[in-house]
Amino acid sequence: MPDITTVIEQPAQITAVLQLPPPISTTLTDGQGPSGPPGIQGPPGSAVQSGFAGASLNGHRALAWISAGTLVHASCDNIDHILAVSGVTEVSAVPGEEFQFRSSGTIEFSGWNWLPGPVLVGLNGQLVQTIPPGAVFVQAVGRGDGQRLFLSIQPPTELSA
């Protein structure tokens, strides 16, 4: 049987040369640069929303979402409504009915006679300009002026006991 011979040679030496890029020079100046290209147009906002009535609803009243995912009359004596006020009805609705309501914009109603100033969430959805007894929070839904309500729902304030 022939002899097996193994020859091990040292590998060639690898040499790497690292070449750094030339230095970068930056100059800052005061003022605004040129405008960039315009962005993509977003979808239009909507002052009209829709939802399902969780109870019998009257027109021209404040609304609040409840845990069932339906809408009821907002009431300033119900602490569960403090972060749920969402708009004002313009129509009545029966339980389970889908309807539309306004969350911003202007509502005109001949039954109103607002003094110029804030309009608040009252009891059982009523819109008022003075805080009713028993209120646990106060929240402006907009500004009244005669027969017009300019809706702009503001953050609520919890009243201390």
PDB file of N, CA, C and O in Angstrom, residues 70-148:
ATOM      1  N   THR A  70     -73.367  52.380  21.530  1.00  0.00           N
ATOM      2  CA  THR A  70     -74.513  53.140  21.029  1.00  0.00           C
ATOM      3  C   THR A  70     -74.505  54.525  21.670  1.00  0.00           C
ATOM      4  O   THR A  70     -73.713  54.814  22.560  1.00  0.00           O
ATOM      5  N   LEU A  71     -75.420  55.362  21.210  1.00  0.00           N
ATOM      6  CA  LEU A  71     -75.503  56.736  21.693  1.00  0.00           C
ATOM      7  C   LEU A  71     -76.747  56.951  22.539  1.00  0.00           C
ATOM      8  O   LEU A  71     -77.810  56.415  22.228  1.00  0.00           O
ATOM      9  N   VAL A  72     -76.596  57.733  23.595  1.00  0.00           N
ATOM     10  CA  VAL A  72     -77.708  58.108  24.483  1.00  0.00           C
ATOM     11  C   VAL A  72     -77.600  59.610  24.725  1.00  0.00           C
ATOM     12  O   VAL A  72     -76.599  60.235  24.383  1.00  0.00           O
ATOM     13  N   HIS A  73     -78.630  60.182  25.359  1.00  0.00           N
ATOM     14  CA  HIS A  73     -78.533  61.587  25.747  1.00  0.00           C
ATOM     15  C   HIS A  73     -77.412  61.738  26.773  1.00  0.00           C
ATOM     16  O   HIS A  73     -77.371  61.005  27.766  1.00  0.00           O
ATOM     17  N   ALA A  74     -76.519  62.675  26.532  1.00  0.00           N
ATOM     18  CA  ALA A  74     -75.449  62.958  27.494  1.00  0.00           C
ATOM     19  C   ALA A  74     -76.062  63.668  28.691  1.00  0.00           C
ATOM     20  O   ALA A  74     -76.997  64.445  28.541  1.00  0.00           O
ATOM     21  N   SER A  75     -75.538  63.389  29.868  1.00  0.00           N
ATOM     22  CA  SER A  75     -76.075  64.022  31.062  1.00  0.00           C
ATOM     23  C   SER A  75     -74.936  64.409  31.994  1.00  0.00           C
ATOM     24  O   SER A  75     -74.088  63.571  32.333  1.00  0.00           O
ATOM     25  N   CYS A  76     -74.916  65.685  32.396  1.00  0.00           N
ATOM     26  CA  CYS A  76     -73.814  66.190  33.223  1.00  0.00           C
ATOM     27  C   CYS A  76     -73.836  65.639  34.643  1.00  0.00           C
ATOM     28  O   CYS A  76     -72.904  65.879  35.405  1.00  0.00           O
ATOM     29  N   ASP A  77     -74.867  64.869  35.010  1.00  0.00           N
ATOM     30  CA  ASP A  77     -74.890  64.244  36.336  1.00  0.00           C
ATOM     31  C   ASP A  77     -74.453  62.775  36.284  1.00  0.00           C
ATOM     32  O   ASP A  77     -74.509  62.078  37.275  1.00  0.00           O
ATOM     33  N   ASN A  78     -74.001  62.324  35.126  1.00  0.00           N
ATOM     34  CA  ASN A  78     -73.560  60.940  34.947  1.00  0.00           C
ATOM     35  C   ASN A  78     -72.059  60.946  34.656  1.00  0.00           C
ATOM     36  O   ASN A  78     -71.638  61.291  33.558  1.00  0.00           O
ATOM     37  N   ILE A  79     -71.249  60.551  35.626  1.00  0.00           N
ATOM     38  CA  ILE A  79     -69.797  60.598  35.478  1.00  0.00           C
ATOM     39  C   ILE A  79     -69.312  59.709  34.335  1.00  0.00           C
ATOM     40  O   ILE A  79     -68.257  59.957  33.753  1.00  0.00           O
ATOM     41  N   ASP A  80     -70.086  58.692  33.944  1.00  0.00           N
ATOM     42  CA  ASP A  80     -69.706  57.836  32.810  1.00  0.00           C
ATOM     43  C   ASP A  80     -69.710  58.603  31.492  1.00  0.00           C
ATOM     44  O   ASP A  80     -69.140  58.149  30.503  1.00  0.00           O
ATOM     45  N   HIS A  81     -70.347  59.754  31.453  1.00  0.00           N
ATOM     46  CA  HIS A  81     -70.425  60.540  30.219  1.00  0.00           C
ATOM     47  C   HIS A  81     -69.322  61.589  30.112  1.00  0.00           C
ATOM     48  O   HIS A  81     -69.226  62.272  29.096  1.00  0.00           O
ATOM     49  N   ILE A  82     -68.477  61.712  31.129  1.00  0.00           N
ATOM     50  CA  ILE A  82     -67.504  62.802  31.170  1.00  0.00           C
ATOM     51  C   ILE A  82     -66.551  62.799  29.975  1.00  0.00           C
ATOM     52  O   ILE A  82     -66.164  63.856  29.504  1.00  0.00           O
ATOM     53  N   LEU A  83     -66.181  61.666  29.452  1.00  0.00           N
ATOM     54  CA  LEU A  83     -65.284  61.610  28.295  1.00  0.00           C
ATOM     55  C   LEU A  83     -65.981  61.037  27.066  1.00  0.00           C
ATOM     56  O   LEU A  83     -65.321  60.613  26.119  1.00  0.00           O
ATOM     57  N   ALA A  84     -67.315  61.043  27.076  1.00  0.00           N
ATOM     58  CA  ALA A  84     -68.056  60.376  26.004  1.00  0.00           C
ATOM     59  C   ALA A  84     -68.923  61.299  25.168  1.00  0.00           C
ATOM     60  O   ALA A  84     -69.546  60.856  24.216  1.00  0.00           O
ATOM     61  N   VAL A  85     -68.987  62.584  25.499  1.00  0.00           N
ATOM     62  CA  VAL A  85     -69.835  63.519  24.740  1.00  0.00           C
ATOM     63  C   VAL A  85     -69.293  63.619  23.319  1.00  0.00           C
ATOM     64  O   VAL A  85     -68.098  63.810  23.107  1.00  0.00           O
ATOM     65  N   SER A  86     -70.181  63.452  22.341  1.00  0.00           N
ATOM     66  CA  SER A  86     -69.718  63.356  20.961  1.00  0.00           C
ATOM     67  C   SER A  86     -70.401  64.288  19.980  1.00  0.00           C
ATOM     68  O   SER A  86     -69.920  64.448  18.873  1.00  0.00           O
ATOM     69  N   GLY A  87     -71.518  64.880  20.342  1.00  0.00           N
ATOM     70  CA  GLY A  87     -72.182  65.760  19.396  1.00  0.00           C
ATOM     71  C   GLY A  87     -73.591  66.093  19.828  1.00  0.00           C
ATOM     72  O   GLY A  87     -73.972  65.878  20.983  1.00  0.00           O
ATOM     73  N   VAL A  88     -74.377  66.600  18.866  1.00  0.00           N
ATOM     74  CA  VAL A  88     -75.745  67.031  19.119  1.00  0.00           C
ATOM     75  C   VAL A  88     -76.646  66.452  18.031  1.00  0.00           C
ATOM     76  O   VAL A  88     -76.304  66.480  16.843  1.00  0.00           O
ATOM     77  N   THR A  89     -77.810  65.931  18.459  1.00  0.00           N
ATOM     78  CA  THR A  89     -78.774  65.398  17.497  1.00  0.00           C
ATOM     79  C   THR A  89     -79.472  66.546  16.787  1.00  0.00           C
ATOM     80  O   THR A  89     -79.651  67.622  17.337  1.00  0.00           O
ATOM     81  N   GLU A  90     -79.867  66.290  15.568  1.00  0.00           N
ATOM     82  CA  GLU A  90     -80.734  67.224  14.845  1.00  0.00           C
ATOM     83  C   GLU A  90     -82.085  66.564  14.580  1.00  0.00           C
ATOM     84  O   GLU A  90     -83.018  67.220  14.150  1.00  0.00           O
ATOM     85  N   VAL A  91     -82.155  65.263  14.834  1.00  0.00           N
ATOM     86  CA  VAL A  91     -83.377  64.488  14.610  1.00  0.00           C
ATOM     87  C   VAL A  91     -83.602  63.580  15.817  1.00  0.00           C
ATOM     88  O   VAL A  91     -82.708  63.369  16.621  1.00  0.00           O
ATOM     89  N   SER A  92     -84.803  63.020  15.910  1.00  0.00           N
ATOM     90  CA  SER A  92     -85.067  62.028  16.954  1.00  0.00           C
ATOM     91  C   SER A  92     -84.754  60.641  16.397  1.00  0.00           C
ATOM     92  O   SER A  92     -84.643  60.457  15.190  1.00  0.00           O
ATOM     93  N   ALA A  93     -84.605  59.683  17.300  1.00  0.00           N
ATOM     94  CA  ALA A  93     -84.321  58.308  16.883  1.00  0.00           C
ATOM     95  C   ALA A  93     -84.874  57.353  17.929  1.00  0.00           C
ATOM     96  O   ALA A  93     -85.005  57.702  19.104  1.00  0.00           O
ATOM     97  N   VAL A  94     -85.216  56.144  17.482  1.00  0.00           N
ATOM     98  CA  VAL A  94     -85.710  55.106  18.383  1.00  0.00           C
ATOM     99  C   VAL A  94     -84.577  54.117  18.651  1.00  0.00           C
ATOM    100  O   VAL A  94     -83.635  54.021  17.872  1.00  0.00           O
ATOM    101  N   PRO A  95     -84.650  53.366  19.755  1.00  0.00           N
ATOM    102  CA  PRO A  95     -83.573  52.422  20.083  1.00  0.00           C
ATOM    103  C   PRO A  95     -83.253  51.485  18.919  1.00  0.00           C
ATOM    104  O   PRO A  95     -84.145  50.941  18.280  1.00  0.00           O
ATOM    105  N   GLY A  96     -81.966  51.344  18.632  1.00  0.00           N
ATOM    106  CA  GLY A  96     -81.497  50.468  17.569  1.00  0.00           C
ATOM    107  C   GLY A  96     -81.442  51.126  16.199  1.00  0.00           C
ATOM    108  O   GLY A  96     -80.843  50.580  15.279  1.00  0.00           O
ATOM    109  N   GLU A  97     -82.039  52.285  16.047  1.00  0.00           N
ATOM    110  CA  GLU A  97     -82.061  52.969  14.753  1.00  0.00           C
ATOM    111  C   GLU A  97     -80.719  53.653  14.490  1.00  0.00           C
ATOM    112  O   GLU A  97     -80.146  54.273  15.375  1.00  0.00           O
ATOM    113  N   GLU A  98     -80.248  53.545  13.251  1.00  0.00           N
ATOM    114  CA  GLU A  98     -79.051  54.291  12.859  1.00  0.00           C
ATOM    115  C   GLU A  98     -79.484  55.708  12.490  1.00  0.00           C
ATOM    116  O   GLU A  98     -80.501  55.894  11.829  1.00  0.00           O
ATOM    117  N   PHE A  99     -78.736  56.690  12.940  1.00  0.00           N
ATOM    118  CA  PHE A  99     -79.076  58.080  12.660  1.00  0.00           C
ATOM    119  C   PHE A  99     -77.793  58.889  12.553  1.00  0.00           C
ATOM    120  O   PHE A  99     -76.711  58.420  12.881  1.00  0.00           O
ATOM    121  N   GLN A 100     -77.922  60.110  12.078  1.00  0.00           N
ATOM    122  CA  GLN A 100     -76.776  61.000  11.955  1.00  0.00           C
ATOM    123  C   GLN A 100     -76.886  62.126  12.975  1.00  0.00           C
ATOM    124  O   GLN A 100     -77.982  62.540  13.344  1.00  0.00           O
ATOM    125  N   PHE A 101     -75.731  62.582  13.418  1.00  0.00           N
ATOM    126  CA  PHE A 101     -75.658  63.691  14.364  1.00  0.00           C
ATOM    127  C   PHE A 101     -74.486  64.568  13.979  1.00  0.00           C
ATOM    128  O   PHE A 101     -73.630  64.184  13.195  1.00  0.00           O
ATOM    129  N   ARG A 102     -74.461  65.750  14.513  1.00  0.00           N
ATOM    130  CA  ARG A 102     -73.414  66.716  14.165  1.00  0.00           C
ATOM    131  C   ARG A 102     -72.413  66.824  15.317  1.00  0.00           C
ATOM    132  O   ARG A 102     -72.795  66.959  16.476  1.00  0.00           O
ATOM    133  N   SER A 103     -71.111  66.754  14.968  1.00  0.00           N
ATOM    134  CA  SER A 103     -70.063  66.864  15.973  1.00  0.00           C
ATOM    135  C   SER A 103     -69.319  68.194  15.897  1.00  0.00           C
ATOM    136  O   SER A 103     -68.555  68.532  16.788  1.00  0.00           O
ATOM    137  N   SER A 104     -69.535  68.944  14.839  1.00  0.00           N
ATOM    138  CA  SER A 104     -68.973  70.288  14.717  1.00  0.00           C
ATOM    139  C   SER A 104     -69.763  71.017  13.654  1.00  0.00           C
ATOM    140  O   SER A 104     -70.597  70.429  12.962  1.00  0.00           O
ATOM    141  N   GLY A 105     -69.524  72.298  13.540  1.00  0.00           N
ATOM    142  CA  GLY A 105     -70.255  73.092  12.560  1.00  0.00           C
ATOM    143  C   GLY A 105     -71.351  73.904  13.232  1.00  0.00           C
ATOM    144  O   GLY A 105     -71.303  74.171  14.431  1.00  0.00           O
ATOM    145  N   THR A 106     -72.347  74.280  12.470  1.00  0.00           N
ATOM    146  CA  THR A 106     -73.411  75.149  12.970  1.00  0.00           C
ATOM    147  C   THR A 106     -74.760  74.460  12.837  1.00  0.00           C
ATOM    148  O   THR A 106     -75.050  73.840  11.811  1.00  0.00           O
ATOM    149  N   ILE A 107     -75.570  74.561  13.883  1.00  0.00           N
ATOM    150  CA  ILE A 107     -76.948  74.070  13.862  1.00  0.00           C
ATOM    151  C   ILE A 107     -77.850  75.271  14.123  1.00  0.00           C
ATOM    152  O   ILE A 107     -77.609  76.032  15.061  1.00  0.00           O
ATOM    153  N   GLU A 108     -78.868  75.410  13.302  1.00  0.00           N
ATOM    154  CA  GLU A 108     -79.879  76.454  13.532  1.00  0.00           C
ATOM    155  C   GLU A 108     -81.188  75.771  13.885  1.00  0.00           C
ATOM    156  O   GLU A 108     -81.575  74.787  13.266  1.00  0.00           O
ATOM    157  N   PHE A 109     -81.854  76.295  14.925  1.00  0.00           N
ATOM    158  CA  PHE A 109     -83.116  75.718  15.383  1.00  0.00           C
ATOM    159  C   PHE A 109     -83.991  76.840  15.917  1.00  0.00           C
ATOM    160  O   PHE A 109     -83.562  77.603  16.805  1.00  0.00           O
ATOM    161  N   SER A 110     -85.208  76.929  15.399  1.00  0.00           N
ATOM    162  CA  SER A 110     -86.103  78.025  15.771  1.00  0.00           C
ATOM    163  C   SER A 110     -86.534  77.962  17.239  1.00  0.00           C
ATOM    164  O   SER A 110     -86.972  78.960  17.798  1.00  0.00           O
ATOM    165  N   GLY A 111     -86.374  76.813  17.891  1.00  0.00           N
ATOM    166  CA  GLY A 111     -86.749  76.672  19.294  1.00  0.00           C
ATOM    167  C   GLY A 111     -85.700  77.185  20.264  1.00  0.00           C
ATOM    168  O   GLY A 111     -85.919  77.176  21.470  1.00  0.00           O
ATOM    169  N   TRP A 112     -84.557  77.612  19.769  1.00  0.00           N
ATOM    170  CA  TRP A 112     -83.504  78.130  20.630  1.00  0.00           C
ATOM    171  C   TRP A 112     -83.559  79.659  20.689  1.00  0.00           C
ATOM    172  O   TRP A 112     -83.951  80.321  19.725  1.00  0.00           O
ATOM    173  N   ASN A 113     -83.105  80.192  21.797  1.00  0.00           N
ATOM    174  CA  ASN A 113     -82.955  81.631  21.954  1.00  0.00           C
ATOM    175  C   ASN A 113     -81.745  81.875  22.860  1.00  0.00           C
ATOM    176  O   ASN A 113     -81.874  82.385  23.966  1.00  0.00           O
ATOM    177  N   TRP A 114     -80.570  81.488  22.361  1.00  0.00           N
ATOM    178  CA  TRP A 114     -79.342  81.558  23.152  1.00  0.00           C
ATOM    179  C   TRP A 114     -78.897  82.994  23.356  1.00  0.00           C
ATOM    180  O   TRP A 114     -78.960  83.821  22.449  1.00  0.00           O
ATOM    181  N   LEU A 115     -78.385  83.279  24.539  1.00  0.00           N
ATOM    182  CA  LEU A 115     -77.625  84.496  24.769  1.00  0.00           C
ATOM    183  C   LEU A 115     -76.243  84.240  24.180  1.00  0.00           C
ATOM    184  O   LEU A 115     -75.772  83.097  24.182  1.00  0.00           O
ATOM    185  N   PRO A 116     -75.588  85.240  23.668  1.00  0.00           N
ATOM    186  CA  PRO A 116     -74.233  84.993  23.163  1.00  0.00           C
ATOM    187  C   PRO A 116     -73.343  84.442  24.274  1.00  0.00           C
ATOM    188  O   PRO A 116     -73.240  85.047  25.340  1.00  0.00           O
ATOM    189  N   GLY A 117     -72.778  83.286  24.060  1.00  0.00           N
ATOM    190  CA  GLY A 117     -71.898  82.684  25.061  1.00  0.00           C
ATOM    191  C   GLY A 117     -71.919  81.173  25.012  1.00  0.00           C
ATOM    192  O   GLY A 117     -72.542  80.571  24.141  1.00  0.00           O
ATOM    193  N   PRO A 118     -71.241  80.544  25.983  1.00  0.00           N
ATOM    194  CA  PRO A 118     -71.093  79.088  25.977  1.00  0.00           C
ATOM    195  C   PRO A 118     -72.422  78.352  26.164  1.00  0.00           C
ATOM    196  O   PRO A 118     -73.296  78.804  26.898  1.00  0.00           O
ATOM    197  N   VAL A 119     -72.527  77.208  25.492  1.00  0.00           N
ATOM    198  CA  VAL A 119     -73.657  76.287  25.657  1.00  0.00           C
ATOM    199  C   VAL A 119     -73.071  75.000  26.232  1.00  0.00           C
ATOM    200  O   VAL A 119     -72.086  74.472  25.712  1.00  0.00           O
ATOM    201  N   LEU A 120     -73.694  74.502  27.304  1.00  0.00           N
ATOM    202  CA  LEU A 120     -73.160  73.377  28.073  1.00  0.00           C
ATOM    203  C   LEU A 120     -74.038  72.137  27.958  1.00  0.00           C
ATOM    204  O   LEU A 120     -75.229  72.234  27.641  1.00  0.00           O
ATOM    205  N   VAL A 121     -73.460  70.996  28.289  1.00  0.00           N
ATOM    206  CA  VAL A 121     -74.220  69.760  28.442  1.00  0.00           C
ATOM    207  C   VAL A 121     -75.014  69.884  29.730  1.00  0.00           C
ATOM    208  O   VAL A 121     -74.453  70.186  30.790  1.00  0.00           O
ATOM    209  N   GLY A 122     -76.323  69.668  29.650  1.00  0.00           N
ATOM    210  CA  GLY A 122     -77.173  69.718  30.830  1.00  0.00           C
ATOM    211  C   GLY A 122     -77.599  68.322  31.248  1.00  0.00           C
ATOM    212  O   GLY A 122     -76.897  67.334  30.994  1.00  0.00           O
ATOM    213  N   LEU A 123     -78.762  68.217  31.864  1.00  0.00           N
ATOM    214  CA  LEU A 123     -79.311  66.929  32.286  1.00  0.00           C
ATOM    215  C   LEU A 123     -80.083  66.306  31.141  1.00  0.00           C
ATOM    216  O   LEU A 123     -80.797  66.991  30.403  1.00  0.00           O
ATOM    217  N   ASN A 124     -79.930  64.992  30.971  1.00  0.00           N
ATOM    218  CA  ASN A 124     -80.665  64.228  29.966  1.00  0.00           C
ATOM    219  C   ASN A 124     -80.552  64.829  28.568  1.00  0.00           C
ATOM    220  O   ASN A 124     -81.519  64.900  27.822  1.00  0.00           O
ATOM    221  N   GLY A 125     -79.359  65.269  28.213  1.00  0.00           N
ATOM    222  CA  GLY A 125     -79.103  65.766  26.867  1.00  0.00           C
ATOM    223  C   GLY A 125     -79.479  67.207  26.612  1.00  0.00           C
ATOM    224  O   GLY A 125     -79.167  67.743  25.552  1.00  0.00           O
ATOM    225  N   GLN A 126     -80.170  67.830  27.548  1.00  0.00           N
ATOM    226  CA  GLN A 126     -80.568  69.216  27.331  1.00  0.00           C
ATOM    227  C   GLN A 126     -79.332  70.092  27.211  1.00  0.00           C
ATOM    228  O   GLN A 126     -78.315  69.870  27.864  1.00  0.00           O
ATOM    229  N   LEU A 127     -79.428  71.096  26.373  1.00  0.00           N
ATOM    230  CA  LEU A 127     -78.365  72.076  26.216  1.00  0.00           C
ATOM    231  C   LEU A 127     -78.736  73.290  27.052  1.00  0.00           C
ATOM    232  O   LEU A 127     -79.873  73.763  26.993  1.00  0.00           O
ATOM    233  N   VAL A 128     -77.798  73.773  27.852  1.00  0.00           N
ATOM    234  CA  VAL A 128     -78.082  74.842  28.812  1.00  0.00           C
ATOM    235  C   VAL A 128     -76.965  75.882  28.788  1.00  0.00           C
ATOM    236  O   VAL A 128     -75.897  75.645  28.225  1.00  0.00           O
ATOM    237  N   GLN A 129     -77.222  76.996  29.424  1.00  0.00           N
ATOM    238  CA  GLN A 129     -76.186  78.020  29.562  1.00  0.00           C
ATOM    239  C   GLN A 129     -75.804  78.259  31.017  1.00  0.00           C
ATOM    240  O   GLN A 129     -74.964  79.100  31.305  1.00  0.00           O
ATOM    241  N   THR A 130     -76.394  77.507  31.941  1.00  0.00           N
ATOM    242  CA  THR A 130     -76.001  77.532  33.354  1.00  0.00           C
ATOM    243  C   THR A 130     -75.859  76.099  33.842  1.00  0.00           C
ATOM    244  O   THR A 130     -76.563  75.202  33.370  1.00  0.00           O
ATOM    245  N   ILE A 131     -74.971  75.872  34.771  1.00  0.00           N
ATOM    246  CA  ILE A 131     -74.719  74.523  35.294  1.00  0.00           C
ATOM    247  C   ILE A 131     -75.905  74.111  36.168  1.00  0.00           C
ATOM    248  O   ILE A 131     -76.242  74.800  37.128  1.00  0.00           O
ATOM    249  N   PRO A 132     -76.545  72.981  35.840  1.00  0.00           N
ATOM    250  CA  PRO A 132     -77.691  72.551  36.643  1.00  0.00           C
ATOM    251  C   PRO A 132     -77.266  71.931  37.970  1.00  0.00           C
ATOM    252  O   PRO A 132     -76.151  71.421  38.095  1.00  0.00           O
ATOM    253  N   PRO A 133     -78.165  71.956  38.990  1.00  0.00           N
ATOM    254  CA  PRO A 133     -77.866  71.293  40.261  1.00  0.00           C
ATOM    255  C   PRO A 133     -77.641  69.798  40.031  1.00  0.00           C
ATOM    256  O   PRO A 133     -78.303  69.188  39.188  1.00  0.00           O
ATOM    257  N   GLY A 134     -76.704  69.233  40.758  1.00  0.00           N
ATOM    258  CA  GLY A 134     -76.419  67.802  40.646  1.00  0.00           C
ATOM    259  C   GLY A 134     -75.373  67.460  39.594  1.00  0.00           C
ATOM    260  O   GLY A 134     -75.020  66.299  39.428  1.00  0.00           O
ATOM    261  N   ALA A 135     -74.874  68.453  38.870  1.00  0.00           N
ATOM    262  CA  ALA A 135     -73.868  68.183  37.832  1.00  0.00           C
ATOM    263  C   ALA A 135     -72.577  67.678  38.470  1.00  0.00           C
ATOM    264  O   ALA A 135     -72.156  68.183  39.506  1.00  0.00           O
ATOM    265  N   VAL A 136     -71.969  66.662  37.842  1.00  0.00           N
ATOM    266  CA  VAL A 136     -70.678  66.157  38.307  1.00  0.00           C
ATOM    267  C   VAL A 136     -69.552  66.581  37.365  1.00  0.00           C
ATOM    268  O   VAL A 136     -68.386  66.409  37.669  1.00  0.00           O
ATOM    269  N   PHE A 137     -69.934  67.101  36.207  1.00  0.00           N
ATOM    270  CA  PHE A 137     -68.945  67.675  35.298  1.00  0.00           C
ATOM    271  C   PHE A 137     -69.612  68.801  34.510  1.00  0.00           C
ATOM    272  O   PHE A 137     -70.831  68.873  34.400  1.00  0.00           O
ATOM    273  N   VAL A 138     -68.776  69.677  33.998  1.00  0.00           N
ATOM    274  CA  VAL A 138     -69.252  70.754  33.130  1.00  0.00           C
ATOM    275  C   VAL A 138     -68.479  70.650  31.822  1.00  0.00           C
ATOM    276  O   VAL A 138     -67.280  70.377  31.826  1.00  0.00           O
ATOM    277  N   GLN A 139     -69.221  70.806  30.713  1.00  0.00           N
ATOM    278  CA  GLN A 139     -68.579  70.700  29.409  1.00  0.00           C
ATOM    279  C   GLN A 139     -69.319  71.570  28.410  1.00  0.00           C
ATOM    280  O   GLN A 139     -70.530  71.445  28.233  1.00  0.00           O
ATOM    281  N   ALA A 140     -68.582  72.450  27.754  1.00  0.00           N
ATOM    282  CA  ALA A 140     -69.157  73.281  26.697  1.00  0.00           C
ATOM    283  C   ALA A 140     -69.170  72.480  25.398  1.00  0.00           C
ATOM    284  O   ALA A 140     -68.193  71.809  25.065  1.00  0.00           O
ATOM    285  N   VAL A 141     -70.301  72.533  24.703  1.00  0.00           N
ATOM    286  CA  VAL A 141     -70.380  71.889  23.387  1.00  0.00           C
ATOM    287  C   VAL A 141     -70.268  72.923  22.278  1.00  0.00           C
ATOM    288  O   VAL A 141     -70.190  72.572  21.106  1.00  0.00           O
ATOM    289  N   GLY A 142     -70.269  74.185  22.645  1.00  0.00           N
ATOM    290  CA  GLY A 142     -70.146  75.232  21.646  1.00  0.00           C
ATOM    291  C   GLY A 142     -70.559  76.578  22.185  1.00  0.00           C
ATOM    292  O   GLY A 142     -70.618  76.800  23.391  1.00  0.00           O
ATOM    293  N   ARG A 143     -70.893  77.452  21.243  1.00  0.00           N
ATOM    294  CA  ARG A 143     -71.278  78.823  21.571  1.00  0.00           C
ATOM    295  C   ARG A 143     -72.628  79.101  20.942  1.00  0.00           C
ATOM    296  O   ARG A 143     -72.856  78.812  19.771  1.00  0.00           O
ATOM    297  N   GLY A 144     -73.514  79.644  21.729  1.00  0.00           N
ATOM    298  CA  GLY A 144     -74.831  79.983  21.233  1.00  0.00           C
ATOM    299  C   GLY A 144     -74.936  81.440  20.855  1.00  0.00           C
ATOM    300  O   GLY A 144     -74.211  82.291  21.375  1.00  0.00           O
ATOM    301  N   ASP A 145     -75.861  81.739  19.943  1.00  0.00           N
ATOM    302  CA  ASP A 145     -76.152  83.107  19.550  1.00  0.00           C
ATOM    303  C   ASP A 145     -77.524  83.097  18.883  1.00  0.00           C
ATOM    304  O   ASP A 145     -77.644  82.720  17.723  1.00  0.00           O
ATOM    305  N   GLY A 146     -78.550  83.434  19.657  1.00  0.00           N
ATOM    306  CA  GLY A 146     -79.908  83.423  19.112  1.00  0.00           C
ATOM    307  C   GLY A 146     -80.350  82.006  18.807  1.00  0.00           C
ATOM    308  O   GLY A 146     -80.375  81.140  19.674  1.00  0.00           O
ATOM    309  N   GLN A 147     -80.676  81.740  17.553  1.00  0.00           N
ATOM    310  CA  GLN A 147     -81.158  80.420  17.137  1.00  0.00           C
ATOM    311  C   GLN A 147     -80.041  79.541  16.580  1.00  0.00           C
ATOM    312  O   GLN A 147     -80.306  78.469  16.053  1.00  0.00           O
ATOM    313  N   ARG A 148     -78.796  79.996  16.724  1.00  0.00           N
ATOM    314  CA  ARG A 148     -77.666  79.228  16.194  1.00  0.00           C
ATOM    315  C   ARG A 148     -76.785  78.692  17.315  1.00  0.00           C
ATOM    316  O   ARG A 148     -76.568  79.359  18.327  1.00  0.00           O
TER     317      ARG A 148
END
